[in-house]
Short mmCIF file of C-alpha atoms in Angstrom, two decimals:
data_model
loop_
_atom_site.label_atom_id
_atom_site.label_comp_id
_atom_site.label_asym_id
_atom_site.label_seq_id
_atom_site.Cartn_x
_atom_site.Cartn_y
_atom_site.Cartn_z
CA MET S 187 87.54 40.14 178.61
CA SER S 188 87.13 36.90 176.79
CA GLY S 189 87.95 36.09 173.20
CA LEU S 190 91.20 36.03 171.33
CA ALA S 191 93.00 39.33 171.02
CA PHE S 192 94.15 39.97 167.46
CA GLU S 193 97.90 39.43 167.43
CA GLN S 194 99.79 42.09 165.54
CA PRO S 195 102.55 40.41 163.57
CA ALA S 196 105.91 41.42 165.03
CA GLY S 197 108.03 43.30 162.52
CA GLY S 198 111.28 42.03 161.02
CA PHE S 199 112.31 38.57 159.94
CA VAL S 200 110.97 35.31 161.37
CA PHE S 201 113.75 32.84 161.97
CA ASP S 202 111.68 29.75 162.82
CA ASN S 203 112.68 28.00 159.62
CA CYS S 204 116.34 28.37 160.50
CA ARG S 205 115.96 25.93 163.37
CA ARG S 206 114.23 23.51 161.02
CA ASN S 207 117.05 23.97 158.53
CA GLU S 208 119.66 23.23 161.14
CA ILE S 209 117.91 20.01 162.11
CA LEU S 210 117.68 19.01 158.45
CA LEU S 211 121.32 19.81 157.99
CA ASN S 212 122.31 17.72 160.97
CA ASN S 213 120.31 14.84 159.54
CA GLY S 214 122.24 15.05 156.29
CA ALA S 215 119.65 16.66 154.01
CA LEU S 216 121.62 18.89 151.64
CA PRO S 217 120.02 22.17 150.63
CA GLY S 218 119.81 23.29 147.02
CA LYS S 219 122.45 25.73 145.83
CA ILE S 220 121.37 29.34 145.42
CA HIS S 221 122.21 31.13 142.22
CA LYS S 222 124.56 34.04 142.63
CA THR S 223 124.27 36.75 140.04
CA GLY S 224 127.77 38.18 140.18
CA THR S 225 128.53 41.73 139.23
CA THR S 226 131.15 44.37 138.73
CA ILE S 227 130.37 47.89 139.80
CA ALA S 228 132.81 50.77 140.02
CA ALA S 229 132.73 54.47 140.80
CA VAL S 230 135.42 57.13 140.51
CA THR S 231 135.45 60.82 141.43
CA TYR S 232 137.05 63.30 139.06
CA LYS S 233 137.39 67.08 138.83
CA ASP S 234 133.76 67.99 138.13
CA GLY S 235 131.83 65.03 139.51
CA VAL S 236 131.66 61.25 139.41
CA VAL S 237 131.82 58.51 136.79
CA ILE S 238 130.03 55.26 137.60
CA ALA S 239 129.80 52.03 135.64
CA ALA S 240 128.34 48.56 135.95
CA ASP S 241 128.25 45.42 133.87
CA SER S 242 124.90 44.00 132.77
CA ARG S 243 125.06 40.24 133.26
CA CYS S 244 122.75 38.13 135.38
CA THR S 245 123.68 34.46 135.69
CA ALA S 246 121.90 31.41 137.03
CA GLY S 247 124.58 28.79 137.51
CA ASN S 248 126.41 28.58 134.20
CA ILE S 249 123.71 30.15 132.07
CA ILE S 250 123.43 33.85 131.39
CA PHE S 251 119.92 34.50 132.59
CA ASP S 252 119.65 38.09 131.46
CA ASP S 253 122.03 39.98 129.27
CA ASN S 254 120.74 43.46 129.85
CA VAL S 255 120.22 44.14 133.54
CA LEU S 256 120.56 47.74 134.68
CA LYS S 257 122.47 47.69 137.96
CA ILE S 258 122.39 51.46 138.31
CA HIS S 259 119.43 52.64 140.39
CA ARG S 260 118.17 56.20 140.66
CA LEU S 261 117.77 57.51 144.21
CA SER S 262 117.26 61.15 143.34
CA ASP S 263 118.03 63.47 140.44
CA ASN S 264 121.52 63.97 141.80
CA ILE S 265 122.08 60.67 143.63
CA TYR S 266 122.44 57.21 142.13
CA ALA S 267 123.17 53.78 143.59
CA LEU S 268 125.01 50.79 142.19
CA GLY S 269 123.99 47.45 143.62
CA ALA S 270 125.86 44.19 144.07
CA GLY S 271 124.97 41.14 146.11
CA THR S 272 121.41 39.84 146.32
CA SER S 273 119.72 41.61 143.41
CA ALA S 274 116.26 41.54 144.99
CA ASP S 275 117.60 43.29 148.06
CA CYS S 276 119.44 45.89 145.97
CA ASP S 277 116.37 46.61 143.85
CA PHE S 278 113.89 46.91 146.67
CA GLN S 279 116.06 48.68 149.19
CA THR S 280 117.06 51.31 146.64
CA ARG S 281 113.44 51.71 145.59
CA LEU S 282 112.43 52.18 149.21
CA LEU S 283 115.23 54.66 149.74
CA GLU S 284 114.26 56.50 146.56
CA SER S 285 110.73 57.11 147.78
CA GLN S 286 111.94 58.16 151.24
CA LEU S 287 114.36 60.64 149.68
CA GLU S 288 111.65 62.05 147.43
CA LEU S 289 109.44 62.73 150.45
CA LEU S 290 112.37 64.27 152.29
CA LYS S 291 113.15 66.48 149.32
CA LEU S 292 109.58 67.75 149.17
CA ASN S 293 109.55 68.24 152.92
CA GLN S 294 112.77 70.19 153.22
CA ASP S 295 112.39 71.95 149.85
CA ARG S 296 116.05 71.35 149.01
CA GLN S 297 118.12 68.97 146.95
CA VAL S 298 118.88 65.85 148.96
CA ARG S 299 122.47 65.28 150.05
CA VAL S 300 124.52 62.13 149.48
CA ALA S 301 125.37 61.91 153.17
CA THR S 302 121.66 61.78 153.99
CA ALA S 303 121.04 58.90 151.60
CA VAL S 304 124.04 57.02 152.96
CA ARG S 305 123.05 57.54 156.61
CA LYS S 306 119.48 56.40 155.96
CA ILE S 307 120.43 53.22 154.15
CA GLN S 308 123.17 52.48 156.69
CA GLN S 309 120.79 52.63 159.63
CA HIS S 310 118.22 50.57 157.72
CA LEU S 311 120.70 47.81 156.87
CA PHE S 312 122.15 47.80 160.39
CA ARG S 313 118.70 47.05 161.79
CA TYR S 314 118.62 43.89 159.67
CA GLN S 315 122.05 42.83 160.92
CA GLY S 316 123.43 41.80 157.54
CA TYR S 317 120.50 39.70 156.36
CA LEU S 318 119.72 42.15 153.56
CA GLY S 319 122.56 41.26 151.22
CA ALA S 320 122.95 44.63 149.56
CA TYR S 321 126.48 45.78 148.77
CA LEU S 322 125.77 49.28 147.51
CA ILE S 323 127.81 52.13 146.12
CA ILE S 324 125.99 55.44 146.62
CA VAL S 325 127.21 58.27 144.41
CA GLY S 326 126.06 61.82 143.94
CA VAL S 327 126.73 65.50 143.56
CA ASP S 328 125.18 67.95 145.99
CA VAL S 329 125.86 71.42 147.44
CA THR S 330 128.83 70.12 149.41
CA GLY S 331 130.50 68.57 146.36
CA SER S 332 130.71 65.15 144.75
CA HIS S 333 130.86 62.05 146.92
CA ILE S 334 130.93 58.29 146.59
CA ALA S 335 130.36 55.91 149.46
CA THR S 336 130.37 52.15 149.86
CA VAL S 337 127.72 50.54 152.06
CA HIS S 338 128.00 46.97 153.33
CA PRO S 339 125.10 44.71 154.40
CA HIS S 340 126.04 44.88 158.09
CA GLY S 341 125.80 48.64 158.00
CA SER S 342 129.36 49.87 157.69
CA ILE S 343 130.08 52.74 155.32
CA ALA S 344 133.17 54.44 153.95
CA PHE S 345 133.52 57.58 151.86
CA LEU S 346 136.36 57.09 149.39
CA PRO S 347 137.70 58.68 146.18
CA PHE S 348 137.15 55.44 144.22
CA ILE S 349 135.31 52.19 144.87
CA ALA S 350 134.81 48.91 143.05
CA SER S 351 132.57 46.14 144.29
CA GLY S 352 131.02 42.81 143.34
CA SER S 353 132.56 39.51 142.28
CA GLY S 354 134.67 41.29 139.67
CA GLY S 355 135.36 44.19 142.01
CA TYR S 356 138.87 43.07 142.98
CA THR S 357 140.00 43.06 139.36
CA SER S 358 138.51 46.49 138.68
CA LEU S 359 140.03 47.86 141.84
CA SER S 360 143.53 46.86 140.85
CA VAL S 361 143.19 48.70 137.52
CA ILE S 362 141.84 51.80 139.27
CA GLU S 363 144.49 51.66 142.01
CA ASP S 364 147.14 51.67 139.33
CA ARG S 365 145.99 54.72 137.39
CA PHE S 366 143.83 56.86 139.66
CA LYS S 367 144.88 60.48 140.23
CA GLU S 368 143.09 63.33 141.96
CA ASN S 369 141.23 65.82 139.72
CA MET S 370 141.26 63.85 136.49
CA THR S 371 139.52 65.19 133.41
CA GLU S 372 136.23 63.66 132.32
CA ASP S 373 137.80 61.75 129.46
CA GLU S 374 140.55 60.33 131.66
CA ALA S 375 138.01 59.25 134.24
CA LYS S 376 135.74 57.61 131.66
CA GLN S 377 138.68 55.80 130.12
CA LEU S 378 139.86 54.59 133.53
CA VAL S 379 136.47 53.26 134.54
CA ARG S 380 135.97 51.66 131.15
CA ASP S 381 139.31 49.89 131.42
CA ALA S 382 138.54 48.75 134.93
CA LEU S 383 135.20 47.28 133.89
CA TYR S 384 136.74 45.77 130.78
CA ALA S 385 139.32 43.97 132.90
CA SER S 386 136.71 42.40 135.15
CA THR S 387 134.12 41.62 132.47
CA THR S 388 136.78 39.69 130.58
CA THR S 389 138.28 37.90 133.59
CA ASP S 390 135.27 37.29 135.84
CA LEU S 391 132.81 34.73 134.54
CA TYR S 392 129.91 36.28 136.37
CA SER S 393 130.37 39.77 134.92
CA GLY S 394 130.10 40.72 131.32
CA SER S 395 127.91 41.59 128.36
CA LYS S 396 127.65 45.36 128.39
CA ILE S 397 129.33 48.17 130.27
CA ASN S 398 126.76 50.76 131.32
CA MET S 399 128.17 54.11 132.38
CA PHE S 400 126.78 57.29 133.90
CA VAL S 401 128.63 60.58 134.26
CA LEU S 402 127.18 62.78 137.00
CA THR S 403 128.12 66.41 137.59
CA LYS S 404 126.43 69.43 139.09
CA GLU S 405 125.08 70.47 135.70
CA LYS S 406 124.43 67.27 133.86
CA LEU S 407 123.81 63.55 133.88
CA ASP S 408 125.17 61.67 130.87
CA LYS S 409 123.85 58.17 130.41
CA PHE S 410 125.72 55.72 128.24
CA LEU S 411 123.51 52.68 127.94
CA PRO S 412 125.62 50.91 126.89
CA TYR S 413 129.02 52.55 126.86
CA GLU S 414 130.58 49.50 125.33
CA ILE S 415 129.49 46.00 124.45
CA VAL S 416 132.32 43.78 125.62
CA ALA S 417 131.53 40.48 123.97
CA VAL S 418 129.89 41.36 120.69
CA ARG S 419 127.93 38.51 119.21
CA THR S 420 129.39 37.62 115.85
CA ASP S 421 127.25 36.75 112.84
CA LYS S 422 126.21 33.16 112.33
CA GLN S 423 128.79 31.20 110.39
CA ALA S 424 126.31 29.41 108.12
CA ASP S 425 122.64 29.37 107.15
CA TYR S 426 120.89 26.87 109.39
CA THR S 427 117.37 27.13 107.95
CA LEU S 428 116.14 23.80 106.60
CA ALA S 429 114.52 23.46 103.19
CA LYS S 430 110.91 22.32 103.05
CA GLY S 431 110.81 18.57 102.56
CA THR S 432 113.94 17.84 104.63
CA THR S 433 111.83 15.87 107.07
CA GLU S 434 109.95 13.02 105.41
CA VAL S 435 106.21 12.90 106.20
CA LEU S 436 105.23 9.30 106.94
CA SER S 437 101.47 9.69 107.57
CA THR S 438 98.82 12.41 108.02
CA ASN S 439 95.84 12.31 110.43
CA VAL S 440 93.24 15.16 110.46
CA LYS S 441 90.85 15.30 113.46
CA LYS S 442 88.08 17.77 114.34
CA ILE S 443 88.36 19.11 117.92
CA GLU S 444 84.94 19.79 119.54
CA PHE S 445 84.77 23.09 121.49
CA ASP S 446 82.21 25.52 122.97
CA ILE S 447 82.55 29.30 122.92
CA VAL S 448 82.48 30.43 126.56
CA ASN S 449 83.35 34.10 126.20
CA GLU S 450 83.81 36.39 123.26
CA LYS S 451 85.80 39.61 123.33
CA VAL S 452 85.96 42.04 120.45
CA LYS S 453 88.88 44.39 120.53
CA SER S 454 89.52 47.14 118.04
CA THR S 455 93.14 47.31 116.96
CA THR S 456 92.94 50.94 115.91
CA GLY S 457 91.24 53.91 117.60
CA SER S 458 89.73 53.26 121.04
CA ASN S 459 91.32 50.85 123.48
CA GLU S 460 88.16 49.63 125.13
CA ALA S 461 87.24 46.00 124.73
CA MET S 462 83.60 45.04 124.29
CA GLU S 463 82.58 42.04 126.34
CA LEU S 464 79.86 39.79 124.89
CA ALA S 465 77.99 36.95 126.57
CA MET M 46 131.59 33.82 179.64
CA ASP M 47 134.52 32.14 181.37
CA ILE M 48 135.56 34.17 184.42
CA LEU M 49 138.99 32.60 184.69
CA ASN M 50 139.78 33.12 181.00
CA PRO M 51 138.24 36.42 179.98
CA MET M 52 138.11 37.39 176.31
CA THR M 53 141.19 39.09 174.99
CA TYR M 54 141.31 41.22 171.90
CA ASP M 55 142.59 38.21 169.92
CA ALA M 56 139.22 36.61 170.39
CA GLU M 57 137.55 39.52 168.58
CA GLU M 58 138.43 38.00 165.24
CA ASP M 59 137.11 34.57 166.18
CA ARG M 60 133.84 36.00 167.48
CA LEU M 61 133.41 37.92 164.29
CA ARG M 62 133.82 34.83 162.19
CA GLU M 63 131.23 32.66 163.82
CA ARG M 64 128.83 35.54 163.80
CA THR M 65 125.38 34.10 164.56
CA LYS M 66 123.98 30.61 164.45
CA TYR M 67 121.65 31.37 161.56
CA SER M 68 124.33 32.25 159.09
CA GLN M 69 125.88 28.77 159.39
CA MET M 70 123.55 27.91 156.52
CA ASP M 71 125.39 30.36 154.28
CA LYS M 72 128.39 28.07 154.19
CA HIS M 73 126.34 25.43 152.36
CA LEU M 74 124.13 27.63 150.23
CA ILE M 75 126.62 30.15 148.90
CA PRO M 76 129.49 28.86 146.79
CA MET M 77 132.87 29.29 148.46
CA GLU M 78 134.16 32.04 146.21
CA PHE M 79 131.24 34.37 147.01
CA GLN M 80 131.29 34.12 150.77
CA GLN M 81 132.24 37.44 152.25
CA GLN M 82 133.35 37.98 155.79
CA PRO M 83 131.78 40.81 157.78
CA VAL M 84 133.81 43.98 157.67
CA SER M 85 135.98 44.36 160.75
CA THR M 86 138.37 47.02 161.88
CA GLY M 87 140.83 44.45 163.25
CA THR M 88 143.12 47.18 164.28
CA THR M 89 145.55 48.95 166.56
CA ILE M 90 144.35 51.85 168.67
CA VAL M 91 146.38 53.74 171.26
CA ALA M 92 145.49 56.55 173.62
CA VAL M 93 147.62 58.32 176.25
CA GLU M 94 147.00 61.21 178.66
CA TYR M 95 149.45 64.02 179.09
CA ASP M 96 149.33 67.15 181.19
CA GLY M 97 146.75 69.30 179.41
CA GLY M 98 145.18 66.80 177.04
CA VAL M 99 145.31 63.42 175.32
CA ILE M 100 147.06 61.98 172.30
CA ILE M 101 145.18 59.29 170.38
CA GLY M 102 146.18 57.25 167.37
CA ALA M 103 145.09 54.38 165.14
CA ASP M 104 146.15 52.51 162.02
CA THR M 105 144.03 52.86 158.86
CA ARG M 106 143.13 49.36 157.73
CA THR M 107 139.59 47.92 157.46
CA SER M 108 139.48 44.32 156.33
CA SER M 109 136.85 41.79 155.29
CA GLY M 110 138.46 38.39 155.80
CA THR M 111 141.72 38.60 153.89
CA PHE M 112 140.67 41.51 151.70
CA VAL M 113 141.49 45.06 152.69
CA MET M 114 138.27 46.97 152.16
CA ASN M 115 139.62 50.41 153.01
CA ARG M 116 143.30 51.25 153.35
CA PHE M 117 142.81 54.78 154.66
CA THR M 118 140.04 54.43 157.22
CA ASP M 119 139.45 57.06 159.84
CA LYS M 120 139.01 55.20 163.12
CA LEU M 121 139.19 58.40 165.16
CA THR M 122 135.54 59.39 165.31
CA PRO M 123 134.51 62.63 167.02
CA LEU M 124 131.75 62.33 169.61
CA THR M 125 131.87 66.03 170.50
CA ASP M 126 134.24 68.91 169.80
CA ARG M 127 136.73 67.75 172.43
CA ILE M 128 135.91 64.04 172.82
CA PHE M 129 136.91 61.34 170.34
CA CYS M 130 136.34 57.62 170.26
CA LEU M 131 138.68 55.04 168.76
CA ARG M 132 136.91 52.14 167.10
CA SER M 133 137.97 48.49 166.97
CA GLY M 134 135.96 45.36 166.22
CA SER M 135 133.07 45.26 163.78
CA ALA M 136 132.99 48.32 161.51
CA ALA M 137 129.19 48.36 161.36
CA ASP M 138 128.66 48.01 165.12
CA THR M 139 131.21 50.67 166.08
CA GLN M 140 129.91 53.14 163.49
CA ALA M 141 126.37 52.63 164.78
CA ILE M 142 127.47 53.11 168.41
CA ALA M 143 129.40 56.27 167.55
CA GLN M 144 126.40 57.73 165.71
CA VAL M 145 123.99 57.01 168.55
CA VAL M 146 126.38 58.42 171.18
CA GLN M 147 127.01 61.54 169.04
CA TYR M 148 123.28 62.17 169.09
CA GLN M 149 122.95 61.46 172.82
CA LEU M 150 125.80 63.84 173.71
CA ASP M 151 124.50 66.52 171.37
CA PHE M 152 121.15 66.32 173.12
CA LEU M 153 122.79 66.27 176.56
CA SER M 154 124.93 69.33 175.85
CA ALA M 155 121.78 71.21 174.84
CA GLU M 156 120.08 70.16 178.09
CA MET M 157 123.06 70.93 180.34
CA ASN M 158 124.12 74.03 178.36
CA GLU M 159 127.75 72.98 178.58
CA PRO M 160 130.01 70.53 176.75
CA PRO M 161 129.65 66.98 178.14
CA LEU M 162 132.33 65.45 180.34
CA VAL M 163 134.58 62.74 178.92
CA ARG M 164 133.40 60.32 181.57
CA ILE M 165 129.79 60.81 180.52
CA ALA M 166 130.65 60.16 176.87
CA ALA M 167 132.51 57.02 177.88
CA ASN M 168 129.56 55.90 179.94
CA CYS M 169 127.17 56.34 176.99
CA VAL M 170 129.43 54.12 174.89
CA ARG M 171 129.84 51.60 177.68
CA ARG M 172 126.10 51.41 178.28
CA LEU M 173 125.41 50.49 174.66
CA ILE M 174 128.16 47.89 174.55
CA TYR M 175 127.01 46.33 177.82
CA GLN M 176 123.35 46.28 176.83
CA TYR M 177 124.06 44.54 173.54
CA ARG M 178 127.08 42.61 174.72
CA ASP M 179 125.91 39.35 173.08
CA ASP M 180 125.36 41.00 169.72
CA PHE M 181 127.98 43.70 169.36
CA VAL M 182 131.64 43.11 168.71
CA ALA M 183 132.99 46.52 169.67
CA GLY M 184 136.05 47.49 171.65
CA MET M 185 136.26 51.24 171.99
CA ILE M 186 138.46 53.82 173.64
CA VAL M 187 136.94 57.18 174.53
CA ALA M 188 139.44 59.99 175.04
CA GLY M 189 139.19 63.75 175.26
CA TRP M 190 139.50 66.91 177.25
CA ASP M 191 137.02 68.60 179.55
CA LYS M 192 137.17 71.54 181.93
CA LYS M 193 136.68 69.49 185.10
CA LEU M 194 139.41 66.85 184.90
CA GLY M 195 141.49 67.82 181.87
CA GLY M 196 142.71 65.08 179.54
CA GLN M 197 141.23 61.64 180.20
CA VAL M 198 141.35 58.23 178.55
CA TYR M 199 138.64 55.64 179.19
CA SER M 200 138.69 52.08 177.93
CA CYS M 201 135.38 50.38 176.95
CA PRO M 202 136.28 46.87 175.82
CA LEU M 203 134.08 44.02 174.54
CA GLY M 204 131.99 42.96 177.54
CA GLY M 205 130.97 46.41 178.71
CA LEU M 206 133.65 47.48 181.16
CA LEU M 207 134.45 51.13 181.82
CA VAL M 208 137.81 51.97 183.32
CA ARG M 209 139.94 55.10 183.26
CA GLN M 210 143.60 54.51 182.45
CA PRO M 211 146.48 56.91 181.86
CA VAL M 212 147.46 54.91 178.78
CA THR M 213 145.61 52.17 176.97
CA LEU M 214 145.76 50.02 173.86
CA GLY M 215 143.06 48.30 171.87
CA GLY M 216 142.38 46.15 168.84
CA SER M 217 143.98 42.97 167.54
CA GLY M 218 147.33 44.71 166.95
CA SER M 219 147.58 45.81 170.55
CA THR M 220 148.74 42.35 171.67
CA TYR M 221 152.03 42.96 169.92
CA ILE M 222 152.79 46.21 171.68
CA TRP M 223 151.87 45.65 175.34
CA GLY M 224 155.53 44.83 175.90
CA TYR M 225 156.55 48.04 174.18
CA LEU M 226 154.14 49.94 176.41
CA ASP M 227 155.41 48.31 179.62
CA ASN M 228 158.98 49.09 178.67
CA ASN M 229 158.62 52.61 177.30
CA TYR M 230 155.73 54.33 179.07
CA ARG M 231 156.57 56.58 181.99
CA PRO M 232 154.07 58.83 183.78
CA ASN M 233 154.34 62.61 183.21
CA MET M 234 155.79 62.50 179.69
CA THR M 235 155.74 65.68 177.64
CA LYS M 236 153.39 66.17 174.71
CA GLN M 237 156.09 65.40 172.14
CA GLU M 238 157.23 62.28 174.01
CA CYS M 239 153.65 61.02 174.15
CA PHE M 240 153.19 61.71 170.44
CA ASP M 241 156.34 59.76 169.56
CA PHE M 242 155.27 56.96 171.89
CA VAL M 243 151.87 56.60 170.19
CA LEU M 244 153.30 56.82 166.69
CA LYS M 245 156.04 54.27 167.39
CA GLY M 246 153.53 51.92 169.01
CA ILE M 247 151.23 51.98 166.01
CA THR M 248 154.15 51.49 163.64
CA LEU M 249 155.39 48.44 165.56
CA ALA M 250 151.91 46.93 165.59
CA ILE M 251 151.45 47.55 161.85
CA THR M 252 154.75 45.77 161.24
CA ARG M 253 153.62 42.62 163.04
CA ASP M 254 149.82 42.43 162.88
CA GLY M 255 148.18 41.37 159.63
CA SER M 256 144.90 43.08 160.43
CA SER M 257 146.60 46.44 161.00
CA GLY M 258 148.25 48.40 158.25
CA GLY M 259 148.31 51.43 156.02
CA CYS M 260 149.13 54.74 157.65
CA ALA M 261 148.85 56.14 161.15
CA ARG M 262 146.23 58.72 162.05
CA LEU M 263 146.88 60.68 165.24
CA ALA M 264 145.08 63.48 167.04
CA ILE M 265 146.10 65.79 169.86
CA ILE M 266 143.14 66.97 171.94
CA ASN M 267 143.46 69.76 174.47
CA LYS M 268 141.58 72.84 175.62
CA ASP M 269 142.47 74.72 172.44
CA GLY M 270 140.95 72.12 170.14
CA VAL M 271 141.86 69.09 168.10
CA GLU M 272 144.97 68.85 165.94
CA ARG M 273 144.87 65.96 163.46
CA VAL M 274 148.08 64.51 162.11
CA ASP M 275 148.12 61.87 159.37
CA VAL M 276 151.48 60.12 159.09
CA LEU M 277 151.59 58.41 155.70
CA GLY M 278 153.21 55.03 155.14
CA ASN M 279 156.67 56.13 154.09
CA ASP M 280 156.86 58.74 156.85
CA LEU M 281 156.34 56.22 159.65
CA PRO M 282 159.36 55.87 161.98
CA LYS M 283 161.86 53.31 160.75
CA VAL M 284 161.66 49.87 162.32
CA PHE M 285 164.31 47.26 161.65
CA ASP M 286 162.58 44.97 159.15
CA LEU M 287 163.97 41.46 158.85
#
């Protein structure tokens, strides 16, 4: 049999560039710094279910890139995930997990359990040996009760009564550690989580803007988007619009620009949405 | 692997830190304050046989570098109804091994139509550790009861060894209590003496080892089942604290 056999690409990551990077590093070429987004995410169980909250800031270096990121991802009607770490990994892995859980739910004709979601994502992340930088908190309410679990990129999990994660996670955790009790009421739990997020959004540079909160029980899902805006933008102190004539016009030059019509498209702004193509 | 200087449990922590060659890049790319260490159960685990069963125990701390990720971990993972494994080393690796072995033993018990032997469970664990010895950082103890040989304790440390011992220690905290073991262990102790021995050992290790802490979780496994005892922090036996 002659001819080249078509080579199926092997699955998983290709690490060839890592060797190149090492050589570059040894020769003194410094790599560019990556931009960490920073986050605070927290989850707390209470009498009837779970309360979860996240900040909404995305930073690139010292600049706030996006003020309104939703770090709470839906996995199923009764299961949600909070993501910290590499935001691309969090987004895509949770999306992948969401579709897998939907298929499973249709297949087994039952509500999906939190333990199932956690086991699936754990085994997936373990396969990638920590290279998918997704620090997730999976929360949900199912037939066995309400659960929250933390999942680390290397594939270790832990089911706990309360969890806080992200760059501001340590601060949040100390607030929760101080005031957490078993079987709190919904208001107590919401207040606790709000205080925890408030502490880290005000102390951690990389967390802030809004506090988004979800309350998940067997019967309901309350979304508070946002629950609180931490740093409210104040009104402008003065009127900065400039009067016409502030800039002196020195000279005026009017020129005709020659152009050809290549394509014309007529689009109706009301009624039908179809565009008519001419020429 | 140096034959004359084999790896001790101390080296677990060092191995964990210089994880793989590729992640050396992370040190330059990621700013210092965001670098997270892999989660390890740098730990203390103890298991001892007595006439009729085994007593196993562990501390409850899981750390990531200097941060305690979980202060009430359960490192006593059931493999079958009467066989438990104690996990030390990388949290992710040991959880994965335990899950795979749980499945293998479940399948085996369906094939054989009887509960698996402790030695077989230990061999399943050992096989995985040996096969992936360059990638896994997992030191495990498999202990349980079966009809054939009664209570047994098997040690499956880092490289992929399998050895049965009447009493064994594991984890980074174990280095501090080998002397306690040598001085206080006698063969043919009663169930209560073994229980006190395990609990005291864990307490002493928690007192001295930074990677061990929290509470002590113990379990007594015999033909009647598994009895779990959680001894919370203030109930641990008193040790003279300087």
